Coordinates of C-alpha atoms in Angstrom, one line a residue:
M1 CA -56.7 -45.9 -27.8
Q2 CA -58.1 -46.7 -24.3
G3 CA -54.6 -47.5 -23.0
P4 CA -53.1 -44.1 -23.4
A5 CA -56.2 -42.3 -22.3
I6 CA -56.2 -44.3 -19.1
S7 CA -52.7 -43.6 -18.5
N8 CA -52.9 -39.9 -19.2
A9 CA -55.8 -39.7 -16.8
K10 CA -53.8 -41.4 -14.1
N11 CA -50.8 -39.2 -14.6
Y12 CA -53.2 -36.1 -14.4
I13 CA -54.7 -37.4 -11.2
R14 CA -51.3 -38.1 -9.8
D15 CA -50.0 -34.6 -10.6
Q16 CA -53.1 -32.9 -8.9
L17 CA -52.7 -34.9 -5.8
R18 CA -49.0 -34.2 -5.6
R19 CA -49.9 -30.5 -5.9
A20 CA -52.3 -30.7 -3.3
S21 CA -50.2 -32.6 -1.1
D22 CA -47.4 -30.3 -1.5
R23 CA -49.4 -27.2 -0.8
F24 CA -51.5 -28.2 2.2
I25 CA -49.6 -31.0 3.9
A26 CA -45.8 -30.9 3.3
R27 CA -45.4 -27.1 3.5
T28 CA -47.5 -27.0 6.8
V29 CA -45.5 -29.6 8.3
R30 CA -42.2 -28.0 7.1
V31 CA -43.4 -24.5 8.7
A32 CA -44.4 -25.9 11.9
L33 CA -41.0 -27.8 12.3
G34 CA -39.0 -24.7 11.4
W35 CA -41.1 -21.9 12.8
K36 CA -38.3 -20.1 14.5
E37 CA -36.2 -19.7 11.6
K38 CA -39.1 -18.9 9.4
R39 CA -40.0 -16.0 11.8
K40 CA -36.4 -14.8 11.9
R41 CA -36.2 -14.9 8.0
S42 CA -39.4 -12.8 7.8
A43 CA -38.5 -10.4 10.5
F44 CA -35.2 -9.5 8.8
V45 CA -36.8 -7.9 5.7
A46 CA -37.7 -4.9 7.9
K47 CA -34.0 -4.1 8.3
I48 CA -33.3 -3.7 4.6
N49 CA -32.9 -0.4 3.0
R50 CA -34.1 0.0 -0.5
K51 CA -31.0 2.1 -1.2
D52 CA -29.1 -1.1 -0.7
T53 CA -30.8 -3.0 -3.7
I54 CA -30.3 -3.4 -7.4
P55 CA -32.7 -1.1 -9.4
T56 CA -35.5 -2.9 -10.9
V57 CA -38.4 -1.8 -13.2
N58 CA -41.9 -2.8 -12.0
L59 CA -40.6 -6.1 -10.5
E60 CA -43.5 -6.4 -8.0
N61 CA -46.2 -5.6 -10.6
L62 CA -44.8 -7.6 -13.6
G63 CA -42.9 -10.5 -11.8
Y64 CA -39.7 -9.9 -13.7
S65 CA -37.2 -7.2 -14.5
S66 CA -33.9 -7.0 -16.5
V67 CA -31.2 -5.6 -14.0
A68 CA -27.5 -4.6 -14.1
C69 CA -25.7 -6.4 -11.3
D70 CA -22.3 -5.3 -10.0
P71 CA -20.1 -4.9 -13.2
Q72 CA -16.9 -6.5 -11.8
L73 CA -18.8 -9.5 -10.0
T74 CA -20.7 -10.0 -13.4
S75 CA -17.6 -9.8 -15.4
E76 CA -15.7 -12.4 -13.3
F77 CA -18.7 -14.6 -13.1
I78 CA -19.2 -14.7 -17.0
K79 CA -15.5 -15.3 -17.6
L80 CA -15.5 -18.5 -15.2
C81 CA -18.5 -19.8 -16.8
Q82 CA -17.1 -19.4 -20.4
Q83 CA -14.0 -21.3 -19.0
R84 CA -16.2 -24.1 -17.7
L85 CA -17.6 -24.5 -21.2
E86 CA -14.1 -24.6 -22.8
E87 CA -13.0 -27.2 -20.3
T88 CA -15.8 -29.6 -20.8
K89 CA -15.2 -32.6 -22.9
E90 CA -18.4 -34.6 -22.0
F91 CA -21.8 -33.1 -21.9
K92 CA -23.7 -35.2 -19.5
Q93 CA -27.6 -34.7 -19.6
R94 CA -28.9 -33.1 -16.4
G95 CA -32.0 -34.4 -14.7
G96 CA -33.0 -36.6 -17.5
K97 CA -33.2 -33.7 -20.0
D98 CA -31.1 -34.5 -23.1
F99 CA -31.2 -30.8 -24.3
F100 CA -28.8 -29.5 -21.6
S101 CA -25.9 -30.2 -19.3
Q102 CA -24.9 -28.7 -15.9
L103 CA -21.1 -27.5 -16.3
L104 CA -20.1 -26.2 -12.7
K105 CA -17.5 -28.0 -10.7
P106 CA -17.6 -28.5 -6.9
E107 CA -14.9 -26.0 -6.4
D108 CA -17.2 -23.3 -8.0
Y109 CA -19.4 -23.6 -4.9
E110 CA -16.7 -22.5 -2.5
L111 CA -17.1 -19.0 -1.1
D112 CA -14.0 -17.2 -2.7
S113 CA -15.1 -18.5 -6.2
P114 CA -16.5 -15.7 -8.7
I115 CA -19.9 -17.9 -8.7
M116 CA -20.5 -17.7 -5.1
R117 CA -19.4 -14.0 -4.8
F118 CA -21.8 -13.1 -7.4
A119 CA -24.8 -15.1 -5.8
L120 CA -23.9 -13.8 -2.4
D121 CA -23.7 -10.1 -3.4
E122 CA -25.4 -8.2 -0.7
K123 CA -27.4 -5.9 -3.2
L124 CA -28.7 -9.0 -5.0
L125 CA -29.7 -10.8 -1.7
N126 CA -31.5 -7.4 -0.4
T127 CA -33.5 -7.1 -3.7
T128 CA -34.6 -10.8 -3.7
A129 CA -35.5 -10.5 0.2
L130 CA -37.7 -7.6 -0.4
Y131 CA -39.4 -9.2 -3.4
I132 CA -40.3 -12.6 -1.7
G133 CA -40.9 -11.0 1.7
T134 CA -38.4 -13.1 3.5
A135 CA -34.5 -13.5 3.9
P136 CA -33.9 -15.9 0.9
Y137 CA -32.5 -19.4 0.9
L138 CA -30.2 -20.1 -2.1
Q139 CA -31.6 -23.4 -3.5
S140 CA -29.0 -23.9 -6.3
I141 CA -26.8 -22.3 -8.7
E142 CA -26.5 -24.1 -12.1
L143 CA -24.5 -23.3 -15.5
L144 CA -26.6 -24.8 -18.1
Y145 CA -25.5 -25.5 -21.7
S146 CA -28.4 -25.9 -24.0
R147 CA -27.9 -27.8 -27.3
P148 CA -30.0 -28.7 -30.2
V149 CA -31.8 -32.1 -30.0
T150 CA -34.3 -33.7 -32.5
G151 CA -38.0 -34.0 -32.0
P152 CA -40.5 -31.8 -30.6
A153 CA -40.2 -29.6 -27.5
K154 CA -40.4 -31.5 -24.3
S155 CA -40.4 -30.8 -20.3
S156 CA -39.0 -27.5 -19.6
Q157 CA -39.0 -26.5 -23.2
L158 CA -42.6 -26.2 -22.9
W159 CA -44.7 -23.7 -20.8
H160 CA -44.7 -24.2 -17.1
R161 CA -44.2 -22.6 -13.7
D162 CA -41.7 -23.6 -10.8
R163 CA -44.0 -25.1 -8.0
H164 CA -41.5 -25.8 -5.3
D165 CA -42.3 -22.8 -3.6
K166 CA -44.7 -19.7 -4.0
D167 CA -42.1 -17.2 -2.9
V168 CA -39.4 -17.5 -5.5
L169 CA -37.1 -15.4 -7.6
K170 CA -34.5 -16.8 -10.1
V171 CA -31.6 -15.0 -11.6
F172 CA -30.9 -15.6 -15.4
V173 CA -27.4 -14.6 -16.6
Y174 CA -26.5 -15.1 -20.3
C175 CA -22.8 -16.2 -20.4
H176 CA -22.7 -15.8 -24.3
D177 CA -24.7 -13.7 -26.6
V178 CA -28.3 -15.1 -27.1
G179 CA -30.3 -14.5 -30.3
P180 CA -33.6 -16.2 -31.5
K181 CA -31.6 -19.4 -32.6
N182 CA -30.3 -20.0 -29.1
G183 CA -33.5 -21.0 -27.4
P184 CA -33.8 -17.6 -25.5
F185 CA -35.6 -17.6 -22.2
T186 CA -39.3 -16.8 -22.9
F187 CA -41.8 -16.0 -20.2
I188 CA -45.3 -14.4 -19.5
P189 CA -45.8 -11.7 -17.2
K190 CA -47.6 -12.8 -14.0
S191 CA -50.9 -10.7 -14.7
F192 CA -51.5 -12.6 -17.9
G193 CA -50.5 -15.9 -16.5
K194 CA -53.4 -15.7 -13.9
N195 CA -55.7 -16.3 -16.9
V196 CA -54.3 -19.9 -17.0
P197 CA -56.4 -22.4 -15.2
E198 CA -54.6 -24.3 -12.3
R199 CA -56.1 -27.6 -13.3
L200 CA -53.9 -27.9 -16.4
Y201 CA -51.0 -30.3 -16.6
H202 CA -47.5 -28.9 -15.4
Y203 CA -46.2 -28.6 -18.9
I204 CA -48.4 -26.8 -21.5
S205 CA -48.1 -26.7 -25.2
D206 CA -48.0 -23.4 -27.2
E207 CA -51.3 -24.4 -28.7
T208 CA -52.9 -24.7 -25.2
M209 CA -51.4 -21.5 -23.8
R210 CA -52.8 -19.6 -26.8
K211 CA -56.3 -20.4 -25.5
Y212 CA -55.6 -18.3 -22.4
V213 CA -52.5 -15.9 -23.2
D214 CA -52.3 -13.9 -26.4
D215 CA -49.1 -14.1 -28.1
A216 CA -48.6 -10.3 -27.8
A217 CA -48.2 -10.8 -24.1
I218 CA -45.1 -13.2 -24.5
Q219 CA -41.7 -11.8 -23.5
V220 CA -38.4 -13.0 -24.9
L221 CA -35.1 -12.4 -23.4
E222 CA -32.3 -12.0 -26.0
G223 CA -29.1 -10.0 -25.5
P224 CA -25.4 -10.1 -25.2
A225 CA -23.3 -12.0 -22.6
G226 CA -24.0 -10.4 -19.2
S227 CA -27.7 -9.8 -20.0
T228 CA -29.4 -10.6 -16.6
L229 CA -33.1 -11.2 -15.6
L230 CA -34.7 -11.3 -12.3
I231 CA -38.0 -13.4 -12.4
D232 CA -40.6 -14.9 -10.3
T233 CA -40.8 -18.3 -11.9
Y234 CA -43.7 -19.4 -9.7
S235 CA -46.0 -16.6 -10.9
C236 CA -44.6 -16.4 -14.4
Y237 CA -45.0 -19.3 -17.0
H238 CA -41.8 -19.7 -18.8
K239 CA -40.1 -22.2 -21.3
G240 CA -36.6 -22.1 -23.1
S241 CA -33.7 -24.1 -24.2
Y242 CA -35.4 -25.3 -27.6
C243 CA -32.5 -24.2 -29.8
I244 CA -31.0 -24.4 -33.2
E245 CA -27.7 -23.1 -31.8
P246 CA -26.2 -23.8 -28.3
R247 CA -26.9 -21.6 -25.4
L248 CA -24.9 -21.0 -22.3
A249 CA -26.8 -19.6 -19.1
A250 CA -26.4 -19.4 -15.5
I251 CA -29.3 -19.9 -13.2
L252 CA -29.6 -18.8 -9.5
Y253 CA -32.7 -20.1 -7.7
F254 CA -33.8 -18.2 -4.5
D255 CA -36.8 -19.1 -2.5
S256 CA -38.2 -18.8 1.2
G257 CA -36.6 -22.0 2.3
F258 CA -40.1 -23.2 3.4
G259 CA -41.7 -24.3 0.1
Y260 CA -43.9 -27.0 -0.9
R261 CA -41.0 -29.3 -1.1
K262 CA -37.8 -29.7 1.0
R263 CA -34.7 -27.8 0.2
F264 CA -32.5 -29.3 -2.5
G265 CA -29.6 -29.9 -0.2
T266 CA -27.4 -28.2 2.0
W267 CA -24.2 -25.9 1.6
S268 CA -21.3 -27.5 3.3
I269 CA -19.6 -24.3 4.5
P270 CA -17.1 -24.4 7.4
P271 CA -18.7 -22.7 10.7
E272 CA -15.4 -20.4 10.8
K273 CA -16.1 -19.0 7.3
L274 CA -19.9 -18.7 7.9
K275 CA -19.2 -16.3 10.8
T276 CA -17.3 -14.0 8.3
L277 CA -20.4 -13.5 6.3
S278 CA -23.3 -10.9 6.7
P279 CA -26.6 -12.2 8.3
L280 CA -28.3 -12.2 4.9
Q281 CA -25.6 -14.2 3.4
R282 CA -25.7 -16.8 6.0
Y283 CA -29.4 -17.0 5.7
A284 CA -28.9 -17.7 2.0
L285 CA -26.7 -20.7 2.8
G286 CA -29.1 -22.1 5.4
D287 CA -27.5 -20.8 8.5
V288 CA -29.5 -18.9 11.1
P289 CA -27.6 -16.1 12.7
E290 CA -28.2 -15.5 16.4

């Protein structure tokens, strides 16, 4: 009995120390080294007209909103995502998580692909920028195929928040119809999440969450292909992918570019193509317009 207890204590201490280091040391250094870019990103928001955004419902207050993105871009986006699923013969686990796989191919990240045209839609970027208060950086785009696995829920199938940055907005797009058996994305509005103590482990069970948040506050995203949600996954606890039947969903991850941890990677876009993009699109890809 003593062995597991000591191991759990060590893991807990390690988790808390890493959070403190990310928040007070790593981010401070990152901002200091990139202060010119950070200042430009923040200043750009003042140039955005709210008329050029996607209509949302109480996004600022709730931390989430269902939205209707550009119909043509969404249709082409979903069609390609469905095609990727049809083409996939081997479902490799993603990030050590055996319950889902990432299906996008390298060519899907080229500027003229439906994936990138959807992600770099000017109205979507404007909406994101106004919410997080800075020209957003596009950390990643993933097409995740969730599938049933045996055993209890684990890792991101449990309640958690994304802690890479405090200025975050993710876009969830269902590429097939999603009902209760498909492991729908499930979340708690940020006002209720404030009741959950910071001292808890990163992943939280349903039993523990019920001590702080009533089940009535929990929101579940179900709907047909094309259902789209904007959500602040730093402020809103969330979980998903614990399914009886498979789920196909795309996730776009935007943040400030100056979070608690370094950027996931860089976008390899030729300079001559970057110059054809708008300033906000260039910021999203890590370029800093003059």
